[in-house]
């Protein structure tokens, strides 16, 4: 699965990607999702680190 960041354009239709809960069995957590063409992409590693900063301080990286 391709890695994309939230807000990047979809490679198929150029719509900005948004965050969505994964519906795949092999991917736990959120994915970058295109609502227009219903395609999903794995989140880039930088996204995961940025999300940790918003959680409780004991869980921050």
Coordinates of C-alpha atoms in Angstrom, one line a residue:
X1 CA 0.0 0.0 0.0
X2 CA 1.3 3.5 -0.9
X3 CA 2.2 5.8 1.9
X4 CA 0.7 9.3 1.7
X5 CA 0.2 12.3 4.1
X6 CA -3.1 13.9 5.0
X7 CA -3.8 16.8 2.7
X8 CA -1.7 15.4 -0.2
X9 CA -3.6 15.1 -3.5
X10 CA -5.0 11.7 -4.4
X11 CA -2.9 10.1 -7.3
X12 CA -6.1 9.2 -9.1
X13 CA -8.4 12.3 -8.9
X14 CA -6.3 15.0 -7.2
X15 CA -8.7 15.4 -4.2
X16 CA -7.0 16.2 -0.9
X17 CA -6.7 13.1 1.3
X18 CA -8.3 13.0 4.7
X19 CA -7.9 10.9 7.8
X20 CA -10.2 7.9 8.2
X21 CA -10.3 4.8 10.4
X22 CA -8.9 1.7 8.5
X23 CA -11.4 -0.9 7.4
X24 CA -8.6 -3.3 6.4
X25 CA -7.8 -6.3 8.6
X26 CA -4.1 -5.9 8.0
X27 CA -3.9 -2.2 8.9
X28 CA -4.8 -1.1 12.4
X29 CA -5.5 2.6 13.0
X30 CA -6.1 5.4 10.6
X31 CA -5.4 5.7 6.8
X32 CA -5.3 8.6 4.3
X33 CA -8.6 8.3 2.5
X34 CA -10.0 9.9 -0.7
X35 CA -13.7 10.4 -0.4
X36 CA -14.2 11.0 -4.1
X37 CA -12.8 7.8 -5.5
X38 CA -12.9 5.7 -2.2
X39 CA -9.2 4.8 -2.2
X40 CA -7.1 4.4 0.9
X41 CA -3.4 4.9 1.5
X42 CA -1.2 4.0 4.5
X43 CA -0.1 7.1 6.5
X44 CA 3.4 8.2 6.1
X45 CA 5.7 7.7 9.2
X46 CA 5.9 11.5 9.9
X47 CA 2.1 11.5 10.4
X48 CA 2.3 8.9 13.2
X49 CA 4.9 11.0 15.1
X50 CA 2.9 14.1 14.8
X51 CA -0.2 12.4 16.2
X52 CA 1.7 11.2 19.2
X53 CA 2.4 14.9 20.1
X54 CA -1.3 15.5 20.7
X55 CA -1.7 12.6 23.1
X56 CA -1.0 12.4 26.8
X57 CA 2.6 13.5 27.6
X58 CA 3.6 10.0 28.9
X59 CA 2.9 8.6 25.4
X60 CA 4.7 11.2 23.3
X61 CA 7.8 10.1 21.4

